[in-house]
Short mmCIF file of C-alpha atoms in Angstrom, two decimals:
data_model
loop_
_atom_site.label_atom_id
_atom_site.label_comp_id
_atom_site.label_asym_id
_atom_site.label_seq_id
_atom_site.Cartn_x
_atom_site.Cartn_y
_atom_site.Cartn_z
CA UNK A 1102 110.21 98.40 86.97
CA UNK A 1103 112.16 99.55 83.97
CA UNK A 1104 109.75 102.45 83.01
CA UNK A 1105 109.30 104.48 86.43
CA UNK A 1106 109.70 106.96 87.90
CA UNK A 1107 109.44 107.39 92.01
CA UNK A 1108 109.17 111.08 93.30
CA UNK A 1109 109.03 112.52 97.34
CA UNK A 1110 106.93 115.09 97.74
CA UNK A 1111 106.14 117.27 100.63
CA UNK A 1112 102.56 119.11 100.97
CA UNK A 1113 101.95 122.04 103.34
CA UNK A 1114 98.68 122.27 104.65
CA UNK A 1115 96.39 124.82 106.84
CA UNK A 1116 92.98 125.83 107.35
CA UNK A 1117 93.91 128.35 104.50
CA UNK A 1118 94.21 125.67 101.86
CA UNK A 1119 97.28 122.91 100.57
CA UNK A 1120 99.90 122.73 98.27
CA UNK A 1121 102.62 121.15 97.05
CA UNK A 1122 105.96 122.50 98.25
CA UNK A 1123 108.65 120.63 97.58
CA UNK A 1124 110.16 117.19 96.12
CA UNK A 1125 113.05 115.06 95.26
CA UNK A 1126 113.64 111.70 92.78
CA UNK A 1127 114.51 108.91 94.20
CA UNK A 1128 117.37 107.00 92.47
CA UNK A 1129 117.28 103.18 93.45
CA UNK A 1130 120.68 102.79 95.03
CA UNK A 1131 122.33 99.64 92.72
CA UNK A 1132 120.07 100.14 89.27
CA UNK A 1133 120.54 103.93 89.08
CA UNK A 1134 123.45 105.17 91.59
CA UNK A 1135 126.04 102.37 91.06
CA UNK A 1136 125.63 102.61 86.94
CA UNK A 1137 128.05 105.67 86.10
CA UNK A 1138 127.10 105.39 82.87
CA UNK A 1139 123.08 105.41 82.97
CA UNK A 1140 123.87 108.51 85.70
CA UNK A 1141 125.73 110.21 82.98
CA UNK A 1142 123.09 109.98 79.90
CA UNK A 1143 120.15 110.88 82.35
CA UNK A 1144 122.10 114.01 83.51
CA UNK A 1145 122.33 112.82 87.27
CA UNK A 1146 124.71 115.26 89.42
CA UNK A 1147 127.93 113.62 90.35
CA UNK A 1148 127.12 115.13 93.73
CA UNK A 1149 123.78 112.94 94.06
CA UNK A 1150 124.40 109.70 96.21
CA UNK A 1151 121.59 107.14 97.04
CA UNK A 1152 119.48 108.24 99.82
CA UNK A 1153 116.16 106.44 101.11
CA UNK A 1154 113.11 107.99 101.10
CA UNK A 1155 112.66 108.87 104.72
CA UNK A 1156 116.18 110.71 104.18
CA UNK A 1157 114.72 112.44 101.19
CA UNK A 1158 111.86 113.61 103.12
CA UNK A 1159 114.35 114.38 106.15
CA UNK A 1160 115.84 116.94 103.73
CA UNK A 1161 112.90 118.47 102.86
CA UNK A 1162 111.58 118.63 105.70
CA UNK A 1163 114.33 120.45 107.70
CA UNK A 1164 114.44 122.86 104.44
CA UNK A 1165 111.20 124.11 104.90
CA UNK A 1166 111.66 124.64 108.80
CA UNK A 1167 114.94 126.36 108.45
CA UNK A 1168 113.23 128.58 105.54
CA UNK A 1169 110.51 129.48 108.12
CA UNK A 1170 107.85 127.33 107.43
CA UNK A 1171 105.98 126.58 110.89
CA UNK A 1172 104.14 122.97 111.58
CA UNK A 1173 102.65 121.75 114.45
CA UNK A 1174 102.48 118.14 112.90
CA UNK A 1175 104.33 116.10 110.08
CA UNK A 1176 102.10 113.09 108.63
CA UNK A 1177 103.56 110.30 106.04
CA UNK A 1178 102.63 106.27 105.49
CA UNK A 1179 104.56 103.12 106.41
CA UNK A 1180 107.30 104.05 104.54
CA UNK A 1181 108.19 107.13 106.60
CA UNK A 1182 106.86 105.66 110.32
CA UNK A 1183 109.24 102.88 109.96
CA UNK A 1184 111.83 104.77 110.05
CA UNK A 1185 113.42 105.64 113.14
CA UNK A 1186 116.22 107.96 112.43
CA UNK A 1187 113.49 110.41 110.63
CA UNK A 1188 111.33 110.19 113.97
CA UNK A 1189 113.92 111.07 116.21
CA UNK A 1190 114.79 113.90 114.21
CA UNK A 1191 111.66 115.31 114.10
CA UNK A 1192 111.28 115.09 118.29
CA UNK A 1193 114.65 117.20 117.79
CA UNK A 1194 113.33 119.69 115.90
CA UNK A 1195 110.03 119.61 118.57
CA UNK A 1196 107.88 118.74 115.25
CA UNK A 1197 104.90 116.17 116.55
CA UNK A 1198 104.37 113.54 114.50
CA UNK A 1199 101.21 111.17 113.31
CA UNK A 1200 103.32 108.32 111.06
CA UNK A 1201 101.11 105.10 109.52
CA UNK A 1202 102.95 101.81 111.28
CA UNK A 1203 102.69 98.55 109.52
CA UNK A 1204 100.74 96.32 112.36
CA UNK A 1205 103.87 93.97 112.81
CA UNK A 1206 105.21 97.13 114.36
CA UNK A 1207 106.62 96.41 117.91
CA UNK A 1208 105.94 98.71 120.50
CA UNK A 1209 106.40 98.78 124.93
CA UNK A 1210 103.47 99.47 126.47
CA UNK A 1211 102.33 98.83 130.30
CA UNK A 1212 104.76 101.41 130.85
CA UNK A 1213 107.85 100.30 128.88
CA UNK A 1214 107.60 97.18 130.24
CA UNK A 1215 106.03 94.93 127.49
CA UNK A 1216 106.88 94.80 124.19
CA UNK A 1217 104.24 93.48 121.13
CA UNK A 1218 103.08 93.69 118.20
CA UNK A 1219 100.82 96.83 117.13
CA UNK A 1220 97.52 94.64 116.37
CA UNK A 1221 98.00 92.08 119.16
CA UNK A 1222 97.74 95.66 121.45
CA UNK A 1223 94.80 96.62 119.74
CA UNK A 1224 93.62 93.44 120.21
CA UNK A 1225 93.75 93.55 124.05
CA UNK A 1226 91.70 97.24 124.10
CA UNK A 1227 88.48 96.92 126.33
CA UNK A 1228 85.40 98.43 124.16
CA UNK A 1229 85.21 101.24 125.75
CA UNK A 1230 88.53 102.36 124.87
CA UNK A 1231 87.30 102.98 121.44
CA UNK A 1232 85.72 106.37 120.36
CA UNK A 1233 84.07 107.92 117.05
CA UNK A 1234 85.42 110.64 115.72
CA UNK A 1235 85.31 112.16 112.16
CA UNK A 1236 89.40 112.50 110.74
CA UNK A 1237 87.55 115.44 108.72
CA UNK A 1238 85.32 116.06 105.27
CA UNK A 1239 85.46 113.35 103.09
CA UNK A 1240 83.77 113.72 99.70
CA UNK A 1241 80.34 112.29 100.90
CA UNK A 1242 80.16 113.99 104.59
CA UNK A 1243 82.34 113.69 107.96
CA UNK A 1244 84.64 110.57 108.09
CA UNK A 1245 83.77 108.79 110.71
CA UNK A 1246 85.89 106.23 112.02
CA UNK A 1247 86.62 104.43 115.60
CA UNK A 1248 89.92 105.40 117.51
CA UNK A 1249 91.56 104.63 120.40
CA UNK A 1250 95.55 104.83 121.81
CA UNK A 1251 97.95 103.18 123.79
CA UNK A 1252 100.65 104.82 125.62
CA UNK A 1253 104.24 103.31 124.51
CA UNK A 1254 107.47 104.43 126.01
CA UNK A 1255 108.34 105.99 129.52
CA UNK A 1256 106.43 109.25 128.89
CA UNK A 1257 102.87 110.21 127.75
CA UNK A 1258 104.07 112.07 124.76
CA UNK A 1259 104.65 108.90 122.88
CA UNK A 1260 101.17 106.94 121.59
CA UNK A 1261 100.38 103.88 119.09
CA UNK A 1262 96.82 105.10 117.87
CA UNK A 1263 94.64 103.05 116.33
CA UNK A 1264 92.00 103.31 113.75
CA UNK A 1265 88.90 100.75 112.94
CA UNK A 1266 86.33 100.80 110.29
CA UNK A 1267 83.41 100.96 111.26
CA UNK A 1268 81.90 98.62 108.85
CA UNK A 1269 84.81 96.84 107.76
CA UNK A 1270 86.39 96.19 111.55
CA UNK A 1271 89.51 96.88 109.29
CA UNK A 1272 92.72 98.37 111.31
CA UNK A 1273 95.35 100.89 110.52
CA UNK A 1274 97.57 101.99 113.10
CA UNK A 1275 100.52 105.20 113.73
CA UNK A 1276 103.04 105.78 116.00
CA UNK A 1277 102.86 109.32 117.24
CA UNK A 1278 104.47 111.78 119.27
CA UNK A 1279 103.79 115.29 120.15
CA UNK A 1280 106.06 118.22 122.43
CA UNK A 1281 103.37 118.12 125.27
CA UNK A 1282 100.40 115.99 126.11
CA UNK A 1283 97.37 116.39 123.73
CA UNK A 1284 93.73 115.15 123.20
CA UNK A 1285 92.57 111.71 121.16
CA UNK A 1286 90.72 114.45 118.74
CA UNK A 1287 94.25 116.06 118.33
CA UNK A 1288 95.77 112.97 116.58
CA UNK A 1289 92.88 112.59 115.03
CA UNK A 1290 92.60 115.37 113.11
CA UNK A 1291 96.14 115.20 112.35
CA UNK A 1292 95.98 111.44 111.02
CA UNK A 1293 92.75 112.77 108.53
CA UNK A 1294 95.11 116.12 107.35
CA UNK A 1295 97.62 113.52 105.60
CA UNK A 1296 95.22 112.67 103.15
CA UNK A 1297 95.12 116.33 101.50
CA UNK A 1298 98.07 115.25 100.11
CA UNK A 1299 96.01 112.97 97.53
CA UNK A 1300 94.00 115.99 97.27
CA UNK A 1301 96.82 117.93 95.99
CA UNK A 1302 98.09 115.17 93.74
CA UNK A 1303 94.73 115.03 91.83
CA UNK A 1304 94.48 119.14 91.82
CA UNK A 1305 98.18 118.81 90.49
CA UNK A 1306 97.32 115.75 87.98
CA UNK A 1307 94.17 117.12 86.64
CA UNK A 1308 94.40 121.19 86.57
CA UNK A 1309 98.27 122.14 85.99
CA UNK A 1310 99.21 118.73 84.28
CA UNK A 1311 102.05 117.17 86.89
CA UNK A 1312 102.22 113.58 85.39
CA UNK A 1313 101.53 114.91 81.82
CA UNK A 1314 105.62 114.79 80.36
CA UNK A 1315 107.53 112.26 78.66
CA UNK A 1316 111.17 113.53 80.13
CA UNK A 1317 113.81 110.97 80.39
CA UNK A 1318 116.57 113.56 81.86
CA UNK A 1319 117.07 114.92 85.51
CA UNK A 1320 116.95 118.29 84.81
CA UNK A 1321 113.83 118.57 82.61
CA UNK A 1322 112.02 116.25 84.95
CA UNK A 1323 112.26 118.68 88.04
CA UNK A 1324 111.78 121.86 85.51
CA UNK A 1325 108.41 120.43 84.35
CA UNK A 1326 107.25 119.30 87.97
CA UNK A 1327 109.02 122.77 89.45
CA UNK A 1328 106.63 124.41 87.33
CA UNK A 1329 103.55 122.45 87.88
CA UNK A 1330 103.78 122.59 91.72
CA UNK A 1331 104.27 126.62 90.87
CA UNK A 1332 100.99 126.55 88.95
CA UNK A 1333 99.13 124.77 91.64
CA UNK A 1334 100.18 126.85 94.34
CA UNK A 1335 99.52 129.88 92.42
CA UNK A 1336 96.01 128.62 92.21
CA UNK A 1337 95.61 127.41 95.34
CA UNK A 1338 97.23 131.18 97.02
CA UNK A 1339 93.97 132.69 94.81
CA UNK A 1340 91.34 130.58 96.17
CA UNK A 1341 92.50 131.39 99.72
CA UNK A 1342 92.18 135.40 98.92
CA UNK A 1343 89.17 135.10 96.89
CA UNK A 1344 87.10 133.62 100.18
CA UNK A 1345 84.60 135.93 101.51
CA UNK A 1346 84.79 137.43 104.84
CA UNK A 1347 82.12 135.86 106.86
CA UNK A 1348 81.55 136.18 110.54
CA UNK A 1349 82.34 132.70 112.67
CA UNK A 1350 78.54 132.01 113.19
CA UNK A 1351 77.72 128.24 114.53
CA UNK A 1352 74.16 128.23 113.90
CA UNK A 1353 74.77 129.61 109.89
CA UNK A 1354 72.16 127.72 107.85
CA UNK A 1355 73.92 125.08 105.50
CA UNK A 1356 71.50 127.04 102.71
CA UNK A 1357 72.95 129.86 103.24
CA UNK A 1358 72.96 132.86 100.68
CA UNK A 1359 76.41 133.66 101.24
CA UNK A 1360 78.85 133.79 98.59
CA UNK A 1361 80.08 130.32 97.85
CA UNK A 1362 84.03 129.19 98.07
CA UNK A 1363 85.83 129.37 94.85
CA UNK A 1364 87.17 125.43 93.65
CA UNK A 1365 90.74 125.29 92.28
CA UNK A 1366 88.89 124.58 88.98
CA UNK A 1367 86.33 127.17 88.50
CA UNK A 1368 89.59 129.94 89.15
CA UNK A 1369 91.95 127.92 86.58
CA UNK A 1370 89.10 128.16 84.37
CA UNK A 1371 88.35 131.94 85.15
CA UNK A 1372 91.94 132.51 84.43
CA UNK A 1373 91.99 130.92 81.11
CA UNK A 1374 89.05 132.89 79.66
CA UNK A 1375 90.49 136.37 80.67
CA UNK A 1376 94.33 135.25 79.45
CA UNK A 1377 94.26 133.19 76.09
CA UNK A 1378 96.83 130.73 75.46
CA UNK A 1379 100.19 132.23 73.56
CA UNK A 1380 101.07 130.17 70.51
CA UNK A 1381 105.02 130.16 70.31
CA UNK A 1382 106.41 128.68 66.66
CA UNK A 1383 107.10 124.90 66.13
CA UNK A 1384 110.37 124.01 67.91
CA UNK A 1385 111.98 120.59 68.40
CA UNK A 1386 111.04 118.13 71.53
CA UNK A 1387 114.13 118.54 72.92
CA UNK A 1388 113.48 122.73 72.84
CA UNK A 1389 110.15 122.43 74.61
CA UNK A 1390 112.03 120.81 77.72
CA UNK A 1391 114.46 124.70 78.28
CA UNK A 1392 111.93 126.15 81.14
CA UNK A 1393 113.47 129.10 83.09
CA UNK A 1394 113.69 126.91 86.25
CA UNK A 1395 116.77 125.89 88.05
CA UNK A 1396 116.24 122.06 88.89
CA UNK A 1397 115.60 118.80 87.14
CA UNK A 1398 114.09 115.69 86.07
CA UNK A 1399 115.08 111.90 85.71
CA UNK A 1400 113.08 109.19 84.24
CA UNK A 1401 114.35 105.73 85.31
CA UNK A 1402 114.58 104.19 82.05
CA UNK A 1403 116.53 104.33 78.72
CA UNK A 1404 117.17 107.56 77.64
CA UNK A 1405 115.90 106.11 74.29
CA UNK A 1406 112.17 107.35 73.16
CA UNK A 1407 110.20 104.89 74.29
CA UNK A 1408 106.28 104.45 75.65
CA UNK A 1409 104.93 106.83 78.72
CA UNK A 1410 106.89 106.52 81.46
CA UNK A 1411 105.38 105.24 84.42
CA UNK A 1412 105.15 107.65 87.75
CA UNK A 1413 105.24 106.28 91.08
CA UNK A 1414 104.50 108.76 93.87
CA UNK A 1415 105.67 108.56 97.74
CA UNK A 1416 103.73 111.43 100.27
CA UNK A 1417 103.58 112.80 103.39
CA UNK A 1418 102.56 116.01 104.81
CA UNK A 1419 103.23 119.47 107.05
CA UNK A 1420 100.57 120.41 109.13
CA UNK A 1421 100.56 123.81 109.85
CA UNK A 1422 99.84 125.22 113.66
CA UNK A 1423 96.72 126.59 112.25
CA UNK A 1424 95.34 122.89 110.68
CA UNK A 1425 95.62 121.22 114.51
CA UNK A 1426 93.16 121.76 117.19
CA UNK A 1427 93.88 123.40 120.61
CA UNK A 1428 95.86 121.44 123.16
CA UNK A 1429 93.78 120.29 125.73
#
């Protein structure tokens, strides 16, 4: 596409709430890196070179761990479980892993001694090697889908698991790999976690305006999503300290008189009625784009004024030690 832009981003999440935490543009490597002079008019570094996405996310990634940012888990789609550089660094680092696989994915099973596709495996599972679970909350209830796994490689830390739809019969399927042995409800709940990262792209999208810009330069494009991701976790920080105490009760009616959780919403909107916008005098377009922040922003297209640019978005997800079950 002419008129896109495709971001990385990395979400941390925990029982406490999640958050944007990082991110990186990807520059196509023969459109964008290889054209000197379209690098030059967008602002591009001469220091950036083409990297892939599962190298972007590598980066970010190991900068989180080495700033001291603990996960038991690291989640991302086909993109990022095809790759087999970023999953060896990962069981480097000791980071498990629950990656989406495409199901033309080849894996050994029998230990190590067969290889096959990902769906022709699931496709040999005896019924009662299926089990419903719920991957967590969904918007209407617990989502409840059926699971199995199928040891691949030499040891028992390595797994293709496999999810079905209930209704649908519909497959997905990740490779996955963990430090020691853990429980089918383990992955589980680790393969459900990697969708809070939509949930933070619609918080982002609809509360502290991430996709609402019209940059076309690399700097102003990571100022303006800098400071959005800054917004949301701001917001996201307060809803986790505004939670009342309340004492770990199983048998706590769901009618409960309890003060309620604060949404991301109802606290930007609290915030807005106590602090009234500041109006700041008419400046040019190219004045608004000067935030105090330190990065950037590309658009891929013509540094021309032209129509909205289009924003393509590639995810995947921390989980921290808190968000996974106990080993079993």
């Amino acid at each position: 596409m002419e008129n896109a832009q495709v971001g990385v981003f990395l979400a941390y999440a925990s029982n406490q709430g999640r958050a944007l935490i990082d991110r990186r543009l990807y520059l196509p490597e023969h459109t964008w890196c290889q054209d000197s002079e379209r690098r030059s008019g967008s602002g591009v570094p001469e220091d950036v070179d083409f990297a892939t996405k599962p190298r972007l996310a590598l980066q970010m990634i190991e900068a989180a761990l080495d700033a001291g940012c603990t996960a038991s888990w690291v989640t991302g789609d086909e993109v990022y479980g095809q790759d087999p550089q970023l999953r060896s660094a990962l069981e480097a680092r000791g980071v498990g892993y629950v990656l989406a696989a495409a199901c033309t994915t080849r894996v050994r099973i029998n230990h190590n001694r067969t290889v096959t596709r990902a769906d022709n495996a699931a496709a040999a599972l005896p019924p009662d090697a299926w089990h419903r679970q719920s991957a967590g909350a969904g918007a209407k209830g617990p989502r409840y889908y059926d699971w199995a796994w199928v040891q691949i490689g030499p040891d028992h830390n390595r797994c293709l698991l496999i999810r079905r739809n209930p209704a649908t019969g519909e497959l997905a399927f990740y490779l996955c790999w963990s430090p020691g042995q853990v429980a089918l409800s383990a992955l589980v709940r680790a393969a459900g976690i990697r969708w809070c990262i939509e949930e933070c792209f619609q918080a982002a999208k609809g509360q502290v305006g991430l996709d609402h810009y019209q940059v076309r330069n690399w700097t102003a494009w990571h100022r303006h999503i800098t400071l959005a991701m800054l917004a949301l976790a701001f917001l996201t920080a307060v809803a986790a300290s505004a939670k009342p105490t309340r004492r770990a009760d199983p048998n706590r009616s769901a009618r409960s008189s309890d003060p309620i959780d604060l949404t991301i919403p109802e606290i930007r909107h609290l915030i807005s009625t106590q602090c009234p916008p500041l109006v700041y005098p008419a400046v040019s377009q190219r004045a608004t784009f000067q935030l105090p922040f330190q990065s950037g922003d590309l658009d891929l297209a013509e540094s021309r004024p032209a129509r909205r640019p289009l924003r393509q978005h590639s995810r995947f997800a921390l989980l921290s030690p808190s968000s996974a079950p106990p080993l079993y």
